[in-house]
PDB file of C-alpha atoms and ligand atoms in Angstrom:
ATOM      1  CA  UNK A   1       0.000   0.000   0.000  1.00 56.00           C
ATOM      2  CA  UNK A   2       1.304   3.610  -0.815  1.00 86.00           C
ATOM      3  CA  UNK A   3       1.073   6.185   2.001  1.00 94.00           C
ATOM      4  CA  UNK A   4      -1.556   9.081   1.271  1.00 97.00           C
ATOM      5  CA  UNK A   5      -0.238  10.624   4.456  1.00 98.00           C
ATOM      6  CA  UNK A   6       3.212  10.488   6.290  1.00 98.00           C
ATOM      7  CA  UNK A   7       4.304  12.345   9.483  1.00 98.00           C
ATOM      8  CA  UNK A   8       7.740  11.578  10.545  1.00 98.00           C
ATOM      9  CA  UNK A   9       9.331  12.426  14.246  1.00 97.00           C
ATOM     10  CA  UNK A  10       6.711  15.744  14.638  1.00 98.00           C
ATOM     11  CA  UNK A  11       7.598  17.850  17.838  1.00 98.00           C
ATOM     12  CA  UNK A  12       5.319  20.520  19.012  1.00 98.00           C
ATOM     13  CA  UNK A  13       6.019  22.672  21.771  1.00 97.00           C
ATOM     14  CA  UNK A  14       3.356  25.964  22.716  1.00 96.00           C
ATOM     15  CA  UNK A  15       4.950  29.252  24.337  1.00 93.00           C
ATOM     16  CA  UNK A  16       8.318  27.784  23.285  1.00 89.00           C
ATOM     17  CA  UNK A  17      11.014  29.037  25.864  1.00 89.00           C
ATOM     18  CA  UNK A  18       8.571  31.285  27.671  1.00 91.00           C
ATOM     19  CA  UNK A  19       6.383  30.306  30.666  1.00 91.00           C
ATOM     20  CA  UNK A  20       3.882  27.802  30.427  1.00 90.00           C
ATOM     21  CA  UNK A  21       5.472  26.446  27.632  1.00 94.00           C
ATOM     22  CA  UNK A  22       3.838  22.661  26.933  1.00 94.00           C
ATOM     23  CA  UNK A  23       5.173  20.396  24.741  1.00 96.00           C
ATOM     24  CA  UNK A  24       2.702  18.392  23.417  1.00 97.00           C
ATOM     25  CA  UNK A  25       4.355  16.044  20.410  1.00 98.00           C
ATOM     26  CA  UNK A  26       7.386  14.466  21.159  1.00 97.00           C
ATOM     27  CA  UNK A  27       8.703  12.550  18.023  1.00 97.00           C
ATOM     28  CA  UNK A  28       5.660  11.340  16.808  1.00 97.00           C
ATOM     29  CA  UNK A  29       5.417   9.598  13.434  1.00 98.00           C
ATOM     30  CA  UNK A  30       2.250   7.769  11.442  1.00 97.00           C
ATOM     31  CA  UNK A  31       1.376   7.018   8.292  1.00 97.00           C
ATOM     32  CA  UNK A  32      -1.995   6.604   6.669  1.00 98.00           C
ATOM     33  CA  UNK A  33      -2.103   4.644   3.406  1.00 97.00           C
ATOM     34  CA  UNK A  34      -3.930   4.990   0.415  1.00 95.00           C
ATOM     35  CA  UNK A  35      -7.843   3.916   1.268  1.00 94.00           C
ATOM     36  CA  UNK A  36      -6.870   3.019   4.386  1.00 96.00           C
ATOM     37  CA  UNK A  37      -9.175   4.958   7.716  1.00 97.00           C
ATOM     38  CA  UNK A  38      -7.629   5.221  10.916  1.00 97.00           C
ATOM     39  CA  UNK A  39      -8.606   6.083  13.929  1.00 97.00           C
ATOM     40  CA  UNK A  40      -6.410   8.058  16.699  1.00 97.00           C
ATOM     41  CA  UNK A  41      -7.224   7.793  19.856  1.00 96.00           C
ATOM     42  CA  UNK A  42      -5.862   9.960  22.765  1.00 92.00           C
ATOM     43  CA  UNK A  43      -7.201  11.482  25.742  1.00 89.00           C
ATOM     44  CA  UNK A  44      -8.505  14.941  26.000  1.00 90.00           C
ATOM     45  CA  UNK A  45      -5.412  17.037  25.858  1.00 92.00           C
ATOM     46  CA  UNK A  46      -3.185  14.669  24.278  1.00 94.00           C
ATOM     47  CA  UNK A  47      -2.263  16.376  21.661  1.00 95.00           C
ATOM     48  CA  UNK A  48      -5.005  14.767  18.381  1.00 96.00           C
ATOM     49  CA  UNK A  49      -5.945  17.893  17.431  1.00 96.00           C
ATOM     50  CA  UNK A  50      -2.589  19.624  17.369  1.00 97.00           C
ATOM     51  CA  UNK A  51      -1.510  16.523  15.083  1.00 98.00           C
ATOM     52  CA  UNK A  52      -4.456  16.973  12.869  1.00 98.00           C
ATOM     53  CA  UNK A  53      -4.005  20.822  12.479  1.00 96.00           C
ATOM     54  CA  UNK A  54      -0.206  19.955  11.272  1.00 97.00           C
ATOM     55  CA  UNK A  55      -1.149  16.901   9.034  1.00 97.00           C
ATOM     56  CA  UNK A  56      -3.247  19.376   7.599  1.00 96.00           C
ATOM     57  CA  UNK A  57      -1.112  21.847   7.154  1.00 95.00           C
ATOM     58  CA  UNK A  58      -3.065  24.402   9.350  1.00 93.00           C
ATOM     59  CA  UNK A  59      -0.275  25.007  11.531  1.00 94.00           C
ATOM     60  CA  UNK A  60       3.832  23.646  11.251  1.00 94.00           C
ATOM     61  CA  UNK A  61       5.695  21.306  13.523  1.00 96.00           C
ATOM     62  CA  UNK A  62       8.626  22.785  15.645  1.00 96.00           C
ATOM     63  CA  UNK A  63      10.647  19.963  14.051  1.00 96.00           C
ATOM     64  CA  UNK A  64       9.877  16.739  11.943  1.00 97.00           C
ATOM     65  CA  UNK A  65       8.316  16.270   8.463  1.00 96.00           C
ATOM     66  CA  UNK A  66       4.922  16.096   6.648  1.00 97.00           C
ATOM     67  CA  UNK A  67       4.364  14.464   3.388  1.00 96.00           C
ATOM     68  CA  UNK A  68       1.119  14.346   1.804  1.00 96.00           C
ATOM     69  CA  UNK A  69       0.497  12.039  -1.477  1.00 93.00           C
ATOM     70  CA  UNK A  70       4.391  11.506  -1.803  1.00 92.00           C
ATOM     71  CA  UNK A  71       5.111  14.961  -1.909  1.00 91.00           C
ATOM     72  CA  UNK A  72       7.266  16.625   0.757  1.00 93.00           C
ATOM     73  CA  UNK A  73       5.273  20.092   2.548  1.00 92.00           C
ATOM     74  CA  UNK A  74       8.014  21.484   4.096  1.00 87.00           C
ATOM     75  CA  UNK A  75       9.746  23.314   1.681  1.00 81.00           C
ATOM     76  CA  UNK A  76       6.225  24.570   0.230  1.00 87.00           C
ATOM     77  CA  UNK A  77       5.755  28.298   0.118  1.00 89.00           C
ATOM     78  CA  UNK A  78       2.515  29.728   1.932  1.00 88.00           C
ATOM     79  CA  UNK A  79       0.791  29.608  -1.556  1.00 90.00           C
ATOM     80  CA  UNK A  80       1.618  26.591  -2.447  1.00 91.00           C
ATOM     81  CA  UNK A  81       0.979  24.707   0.869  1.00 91.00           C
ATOM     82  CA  UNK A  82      -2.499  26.672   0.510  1.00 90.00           C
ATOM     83  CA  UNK A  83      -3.462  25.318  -2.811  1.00 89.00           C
ATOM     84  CA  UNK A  84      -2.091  21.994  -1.627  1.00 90.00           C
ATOM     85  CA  UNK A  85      -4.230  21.813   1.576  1.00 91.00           C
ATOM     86  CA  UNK A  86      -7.503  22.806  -0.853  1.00 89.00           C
ATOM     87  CA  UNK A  87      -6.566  20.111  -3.716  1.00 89.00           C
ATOM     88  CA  UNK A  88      -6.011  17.585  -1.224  1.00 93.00           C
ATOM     89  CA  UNK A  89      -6.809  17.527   2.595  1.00 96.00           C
ATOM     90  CA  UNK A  90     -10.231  17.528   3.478  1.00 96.00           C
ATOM     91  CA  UNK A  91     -10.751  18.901   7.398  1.00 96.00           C
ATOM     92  CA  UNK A  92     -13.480  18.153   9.601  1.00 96.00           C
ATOM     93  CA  UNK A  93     -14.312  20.004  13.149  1.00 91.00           C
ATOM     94  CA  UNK A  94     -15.725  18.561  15.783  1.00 87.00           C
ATOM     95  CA  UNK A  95     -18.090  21.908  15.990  1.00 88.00           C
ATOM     96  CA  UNK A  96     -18.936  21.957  12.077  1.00 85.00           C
ATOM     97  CA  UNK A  97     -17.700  25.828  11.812  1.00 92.00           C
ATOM     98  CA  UNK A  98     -19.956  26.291   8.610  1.00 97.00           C
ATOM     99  CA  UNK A  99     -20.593  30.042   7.788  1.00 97.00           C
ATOM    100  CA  UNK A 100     -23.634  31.437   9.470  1.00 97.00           C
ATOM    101  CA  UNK A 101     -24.518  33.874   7.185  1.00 98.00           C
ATOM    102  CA  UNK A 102     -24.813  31.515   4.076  1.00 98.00           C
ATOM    103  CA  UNK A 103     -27.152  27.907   3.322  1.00 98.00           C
ATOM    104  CA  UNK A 104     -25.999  24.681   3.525  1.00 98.00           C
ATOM    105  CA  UNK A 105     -25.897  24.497  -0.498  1.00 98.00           C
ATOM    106  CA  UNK A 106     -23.463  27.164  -0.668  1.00 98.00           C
ATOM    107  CA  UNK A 107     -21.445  26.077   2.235  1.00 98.00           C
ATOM    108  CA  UNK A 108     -20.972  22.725   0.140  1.00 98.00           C
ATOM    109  CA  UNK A 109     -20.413  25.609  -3.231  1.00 98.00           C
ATOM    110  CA  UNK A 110     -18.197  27.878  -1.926  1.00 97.00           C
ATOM    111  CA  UNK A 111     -15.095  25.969  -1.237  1.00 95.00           C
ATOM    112  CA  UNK A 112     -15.291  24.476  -4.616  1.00 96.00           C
ATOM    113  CA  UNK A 113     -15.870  28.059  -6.678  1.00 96.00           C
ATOM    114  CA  UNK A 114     -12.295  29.358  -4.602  1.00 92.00           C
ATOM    115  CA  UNK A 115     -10.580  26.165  -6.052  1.00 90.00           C
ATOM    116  CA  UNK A 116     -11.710  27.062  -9.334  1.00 93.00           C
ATOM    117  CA  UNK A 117     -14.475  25.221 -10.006  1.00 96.00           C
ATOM    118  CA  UNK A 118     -17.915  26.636 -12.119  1.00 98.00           C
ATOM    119  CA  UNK A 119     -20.637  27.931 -10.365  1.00 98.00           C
ATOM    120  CA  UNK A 120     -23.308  24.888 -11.916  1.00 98.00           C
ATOM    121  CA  UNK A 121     -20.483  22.406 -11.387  1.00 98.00           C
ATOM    122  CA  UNK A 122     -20.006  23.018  -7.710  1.00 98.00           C
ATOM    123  CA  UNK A 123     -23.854  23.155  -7.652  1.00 98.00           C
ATOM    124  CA  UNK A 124     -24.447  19.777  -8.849  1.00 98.00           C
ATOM    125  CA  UNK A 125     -21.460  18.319  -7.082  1.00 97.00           C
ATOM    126  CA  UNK A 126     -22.860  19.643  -3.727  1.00 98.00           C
ATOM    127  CA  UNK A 127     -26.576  18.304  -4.541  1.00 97.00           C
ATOM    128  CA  UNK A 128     -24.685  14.675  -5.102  1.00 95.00           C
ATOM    129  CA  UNK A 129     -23.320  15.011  -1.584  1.00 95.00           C
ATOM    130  CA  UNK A 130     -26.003  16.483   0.397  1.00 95.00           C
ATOM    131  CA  UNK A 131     -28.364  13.765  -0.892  1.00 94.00           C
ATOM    132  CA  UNK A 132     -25.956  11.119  -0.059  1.00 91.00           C
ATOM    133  CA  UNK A 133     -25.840  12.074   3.569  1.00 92.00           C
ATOM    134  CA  UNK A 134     -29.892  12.581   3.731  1.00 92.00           C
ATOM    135  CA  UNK A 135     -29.540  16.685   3.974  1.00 95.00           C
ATOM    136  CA  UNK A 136     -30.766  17.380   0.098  1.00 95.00           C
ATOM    137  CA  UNK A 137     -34.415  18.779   1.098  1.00 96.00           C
ATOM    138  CA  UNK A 138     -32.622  21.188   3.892  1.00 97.00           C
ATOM    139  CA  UNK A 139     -30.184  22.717   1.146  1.00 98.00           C
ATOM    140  CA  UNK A 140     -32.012  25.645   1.027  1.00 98.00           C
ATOM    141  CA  UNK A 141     -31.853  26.270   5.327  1.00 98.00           C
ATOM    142  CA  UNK A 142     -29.216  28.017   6.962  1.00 98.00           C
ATOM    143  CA  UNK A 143     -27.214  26.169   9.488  1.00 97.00           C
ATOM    144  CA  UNK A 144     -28.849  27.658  12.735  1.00 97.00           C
ATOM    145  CA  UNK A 145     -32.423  25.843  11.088  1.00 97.00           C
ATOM    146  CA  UNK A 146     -30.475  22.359  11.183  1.00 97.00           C
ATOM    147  CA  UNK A 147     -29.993  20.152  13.450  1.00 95.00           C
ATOM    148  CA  UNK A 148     -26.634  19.231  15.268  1.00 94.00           C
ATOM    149  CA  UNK A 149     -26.464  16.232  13.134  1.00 94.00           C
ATOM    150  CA  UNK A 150     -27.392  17.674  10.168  1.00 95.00           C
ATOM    151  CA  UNK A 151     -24.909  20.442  10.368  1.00 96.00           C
ATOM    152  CA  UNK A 152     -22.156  17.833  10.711  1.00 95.00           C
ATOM    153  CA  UNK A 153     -23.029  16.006   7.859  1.00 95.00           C
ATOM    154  CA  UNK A 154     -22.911  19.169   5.563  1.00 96.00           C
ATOM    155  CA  UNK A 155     -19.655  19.704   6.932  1.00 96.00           C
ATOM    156  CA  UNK A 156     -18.702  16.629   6.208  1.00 95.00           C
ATOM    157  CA  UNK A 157     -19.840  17.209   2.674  1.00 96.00           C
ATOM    158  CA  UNK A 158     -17.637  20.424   2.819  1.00 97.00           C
ATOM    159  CA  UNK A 159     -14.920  18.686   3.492  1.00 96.00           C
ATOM    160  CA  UNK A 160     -14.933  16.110   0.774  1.00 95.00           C
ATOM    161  CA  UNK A 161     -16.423  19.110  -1.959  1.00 96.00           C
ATOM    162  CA  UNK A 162     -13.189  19.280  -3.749  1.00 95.00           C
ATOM    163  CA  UNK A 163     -12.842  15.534  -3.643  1.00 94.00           C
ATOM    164  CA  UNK A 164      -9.664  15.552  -1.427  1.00 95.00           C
ATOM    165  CA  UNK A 165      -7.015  13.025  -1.510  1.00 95.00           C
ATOM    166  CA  UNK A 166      -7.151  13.007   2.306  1.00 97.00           C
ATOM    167  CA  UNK A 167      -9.873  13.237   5.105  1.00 97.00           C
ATOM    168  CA  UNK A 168      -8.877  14.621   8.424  1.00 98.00           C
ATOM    169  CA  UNK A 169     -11.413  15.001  11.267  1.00 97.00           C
ATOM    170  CA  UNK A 170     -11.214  16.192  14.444  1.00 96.00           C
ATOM    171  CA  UNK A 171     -14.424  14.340  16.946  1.00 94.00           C
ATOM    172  CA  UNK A 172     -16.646  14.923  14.014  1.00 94.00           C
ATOM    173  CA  UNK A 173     -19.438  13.754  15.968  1.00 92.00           C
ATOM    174  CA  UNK A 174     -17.978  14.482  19.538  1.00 87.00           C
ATOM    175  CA  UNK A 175     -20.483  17.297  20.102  1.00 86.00           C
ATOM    176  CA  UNK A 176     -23.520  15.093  19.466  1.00 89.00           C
ATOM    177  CA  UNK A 177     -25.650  12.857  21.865  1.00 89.00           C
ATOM    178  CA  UNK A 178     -24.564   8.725  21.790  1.00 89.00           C
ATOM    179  CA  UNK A 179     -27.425   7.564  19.655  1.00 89.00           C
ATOM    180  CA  UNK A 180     -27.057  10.997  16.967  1.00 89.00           C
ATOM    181  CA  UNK A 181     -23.229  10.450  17.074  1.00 90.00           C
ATOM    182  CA  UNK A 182     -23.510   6.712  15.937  1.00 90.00           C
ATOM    183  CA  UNK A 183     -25.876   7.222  13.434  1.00 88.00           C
ATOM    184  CA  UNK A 184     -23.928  10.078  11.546  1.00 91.00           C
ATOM    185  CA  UNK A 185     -20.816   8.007  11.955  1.00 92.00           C
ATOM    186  CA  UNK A 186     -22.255   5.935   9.839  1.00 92.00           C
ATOM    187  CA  UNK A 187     -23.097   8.505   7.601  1.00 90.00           C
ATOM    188  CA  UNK A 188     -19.299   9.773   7.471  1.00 93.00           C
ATOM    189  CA  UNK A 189     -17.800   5.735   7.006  1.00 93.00           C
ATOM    190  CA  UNK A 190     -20.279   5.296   4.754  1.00 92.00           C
ATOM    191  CA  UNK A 191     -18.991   8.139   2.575  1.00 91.00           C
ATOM    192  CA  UNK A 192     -15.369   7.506   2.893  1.00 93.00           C
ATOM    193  CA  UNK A 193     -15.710   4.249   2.144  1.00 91.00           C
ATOM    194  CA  UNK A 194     -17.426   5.042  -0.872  1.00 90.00           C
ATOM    195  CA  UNK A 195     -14.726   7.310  -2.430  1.00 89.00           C
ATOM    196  CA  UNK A 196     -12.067   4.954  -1.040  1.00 88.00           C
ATOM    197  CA  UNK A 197     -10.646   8.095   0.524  1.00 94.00           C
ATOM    198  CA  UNK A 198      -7.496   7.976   3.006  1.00 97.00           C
ATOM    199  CA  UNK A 199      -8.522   9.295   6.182  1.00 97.00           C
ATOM    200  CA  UNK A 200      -7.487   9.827   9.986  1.00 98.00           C
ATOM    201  CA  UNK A 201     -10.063  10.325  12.606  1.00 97.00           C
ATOM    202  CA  UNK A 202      -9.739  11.501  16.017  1.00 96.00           C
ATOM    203  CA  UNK A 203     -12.471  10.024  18.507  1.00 91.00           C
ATOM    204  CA  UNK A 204     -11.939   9.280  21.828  1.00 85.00           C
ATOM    205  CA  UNK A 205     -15.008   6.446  21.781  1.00 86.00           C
ATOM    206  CA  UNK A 206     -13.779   3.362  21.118  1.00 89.00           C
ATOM    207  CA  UNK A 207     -16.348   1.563  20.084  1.00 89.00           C
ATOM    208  CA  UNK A 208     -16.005   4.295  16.851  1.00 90.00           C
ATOM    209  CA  UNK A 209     -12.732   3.907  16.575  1.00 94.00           C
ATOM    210  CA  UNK A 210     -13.260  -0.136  16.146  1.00 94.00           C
ATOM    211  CA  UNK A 211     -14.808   0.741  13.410  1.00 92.00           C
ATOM    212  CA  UNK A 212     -11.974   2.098  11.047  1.00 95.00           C
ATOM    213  CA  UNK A 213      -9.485  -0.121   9.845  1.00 95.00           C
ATOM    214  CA  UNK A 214      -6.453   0.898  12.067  1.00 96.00           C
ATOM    215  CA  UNK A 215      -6.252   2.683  15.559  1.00 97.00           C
ATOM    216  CA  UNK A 216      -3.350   3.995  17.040  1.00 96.00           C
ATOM    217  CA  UNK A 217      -2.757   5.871  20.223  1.00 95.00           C
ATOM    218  CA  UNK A 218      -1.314   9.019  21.175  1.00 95.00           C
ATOM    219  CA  UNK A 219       0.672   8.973  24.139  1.00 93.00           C
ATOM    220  CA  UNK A 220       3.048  11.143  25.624  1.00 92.00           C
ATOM    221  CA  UNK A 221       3.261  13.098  22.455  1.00 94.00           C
ATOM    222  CA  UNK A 222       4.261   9.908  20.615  1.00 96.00           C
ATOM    223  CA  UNK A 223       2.222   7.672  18.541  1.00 95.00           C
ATOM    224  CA  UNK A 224       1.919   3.773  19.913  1.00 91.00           C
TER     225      UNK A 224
HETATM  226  N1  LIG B   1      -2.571  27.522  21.220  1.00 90.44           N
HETATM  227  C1  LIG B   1      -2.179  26.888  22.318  1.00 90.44           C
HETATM  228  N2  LIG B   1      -1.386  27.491  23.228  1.00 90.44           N
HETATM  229  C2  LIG B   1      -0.967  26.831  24.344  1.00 90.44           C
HETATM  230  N3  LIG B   1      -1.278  25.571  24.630  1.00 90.44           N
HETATM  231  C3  LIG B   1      -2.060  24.915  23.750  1.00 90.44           C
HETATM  232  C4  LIG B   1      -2.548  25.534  22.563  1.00 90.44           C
HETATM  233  N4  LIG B   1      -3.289  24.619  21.887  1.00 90.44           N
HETATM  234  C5  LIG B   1      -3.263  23.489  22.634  1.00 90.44           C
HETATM  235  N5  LIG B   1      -2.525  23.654  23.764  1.00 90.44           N
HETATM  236  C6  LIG B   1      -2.257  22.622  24.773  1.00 90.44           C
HETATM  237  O1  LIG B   1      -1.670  21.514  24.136  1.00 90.44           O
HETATM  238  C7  LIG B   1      -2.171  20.292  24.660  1.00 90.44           C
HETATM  239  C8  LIG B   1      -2.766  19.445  23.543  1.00 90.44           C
HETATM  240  O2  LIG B   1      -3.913  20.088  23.032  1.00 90.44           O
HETATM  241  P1  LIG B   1      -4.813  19.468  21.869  1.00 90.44           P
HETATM  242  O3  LIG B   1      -5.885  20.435  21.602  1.00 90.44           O
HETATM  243  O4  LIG B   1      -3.941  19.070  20.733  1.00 90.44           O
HETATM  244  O5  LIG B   1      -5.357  18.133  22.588  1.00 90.44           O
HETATM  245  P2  LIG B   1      -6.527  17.144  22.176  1.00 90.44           P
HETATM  246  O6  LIG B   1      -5.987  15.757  22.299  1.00 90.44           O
HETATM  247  O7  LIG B   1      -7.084  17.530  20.865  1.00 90.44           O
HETATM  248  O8  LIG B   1      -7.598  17.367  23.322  1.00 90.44           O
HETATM  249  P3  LIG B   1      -9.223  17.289  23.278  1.00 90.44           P
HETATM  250  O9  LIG B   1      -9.569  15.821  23.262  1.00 90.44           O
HETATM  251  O10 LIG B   1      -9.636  17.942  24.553  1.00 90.44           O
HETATM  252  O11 LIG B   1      -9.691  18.031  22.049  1.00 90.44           O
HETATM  253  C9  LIG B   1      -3.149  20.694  25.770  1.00 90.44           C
HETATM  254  O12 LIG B   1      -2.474  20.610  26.981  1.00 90.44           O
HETATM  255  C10 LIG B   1      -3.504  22.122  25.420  1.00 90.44           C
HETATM  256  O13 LIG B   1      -3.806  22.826  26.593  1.00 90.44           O
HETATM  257 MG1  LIG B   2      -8.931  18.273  20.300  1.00 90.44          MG
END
């Protein structure tokens, strides 16, 4: 199997050299191969969603290296680790952060139209993927009028709009009752496992995490 995603010997230290200073990673390394779904499982405070933010390229390790696809990140420019992150990471929340102001349609839209896609492209594209995860008839709703499981499904759709390479999520259903939080699990495997996407999912419920094909542990900021 070829590796979709690759972090080797990551450190992460916040308010480096000042007080309070925590290090949270301390050499860890993973890899995620191609179609493969693992799950990472750590206590609160751990460190998961620091991990995610650098697999994803939303922040940058104090030392170590990222590779997404095969391709190195670290020597990347700003733009270019931008335009990589769009083309190929898909990130989900565990609170779905969708834009308030606009429906769940164009939520799905606009991260499609700033990667360059047409405006009745995106459109249908988002239709496909609202319907797959049961939202199509709320399209038109904002998401304060949805429900806390509804909202996380279109953000899952937003994060698999430009048909990513890679799917990271933080808890994507950590913020939702037991019975809500199985169900749109389901939803979410259902999907990856349909586009035979790469992914790594934080959970801290194991019974979730039994679910994915993999599951490895954070632990004293290294991966076991
Ligand atoms: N911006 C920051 N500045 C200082 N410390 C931080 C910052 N972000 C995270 N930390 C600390 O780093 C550690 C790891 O945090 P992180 O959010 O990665 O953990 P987590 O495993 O995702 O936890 P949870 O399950 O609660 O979401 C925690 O001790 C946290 O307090
Ligand atoms: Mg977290």
């Amino acid at each position: 199997m070829s590796e979709m995603l690759v972090l080797d010997g990551l450190t992460k230290a916040y308010n480096r050299g000042k007080p309070g200073e925590v290090t949270v990673l301390r050499g860890a390394t993973l890899s995620v191969g191609t179609g493969e779904v693992v799950a990472l499982v750590a206590p609160s405070g751990a460190g998961k969603s620091t991990l995610l933010h650098i697999a994803g390229l939303l922040d940058t390790p104090d030392e170590g290296r990222v590779a997404i696809g095969g391709m190195a990140m670290e020597g990347l420019r700003d733009r270019a680790r931008t335009e990589a992150r769009r083309r190929e990471v898909g990130f989900i929340y565990q609170f779905h952060h969708l834009l308030p102001e606009f429906t769940a349609l164009e939520n799905v839209v606009l991260p499609q139209l700033a990667n360059g896609v047409a405006r009745r492209e995106a459109e249908a594209r988002a239709r496909d993927l609202l319907g797959r995860v049961g939202v199509g008839p709320r399209e038109g709703h904002r998401p304060a009028a949805l429900s806390g499981g509804e909202q996380q499904r279109v953000a899952f759709c937003r994060a698999l709009a430009n048909a990513p390479r890679l799917l990271l999520a933080d808890e994507p259903t950590g913020n939702l009752d037991p019975g809500t939080s199985d169900q749109v699990f389901g939803v979410l495997m259902d999907l990856v496992r349909g586009t035979g996407l790469s992914a790594l999912i934080a959970t801290h419920n194991l019974e979730l995490a039994a679910r994915m094909d993999r599951v490895v542990r954070l632990d004293a900021g290294r991966v076991v």
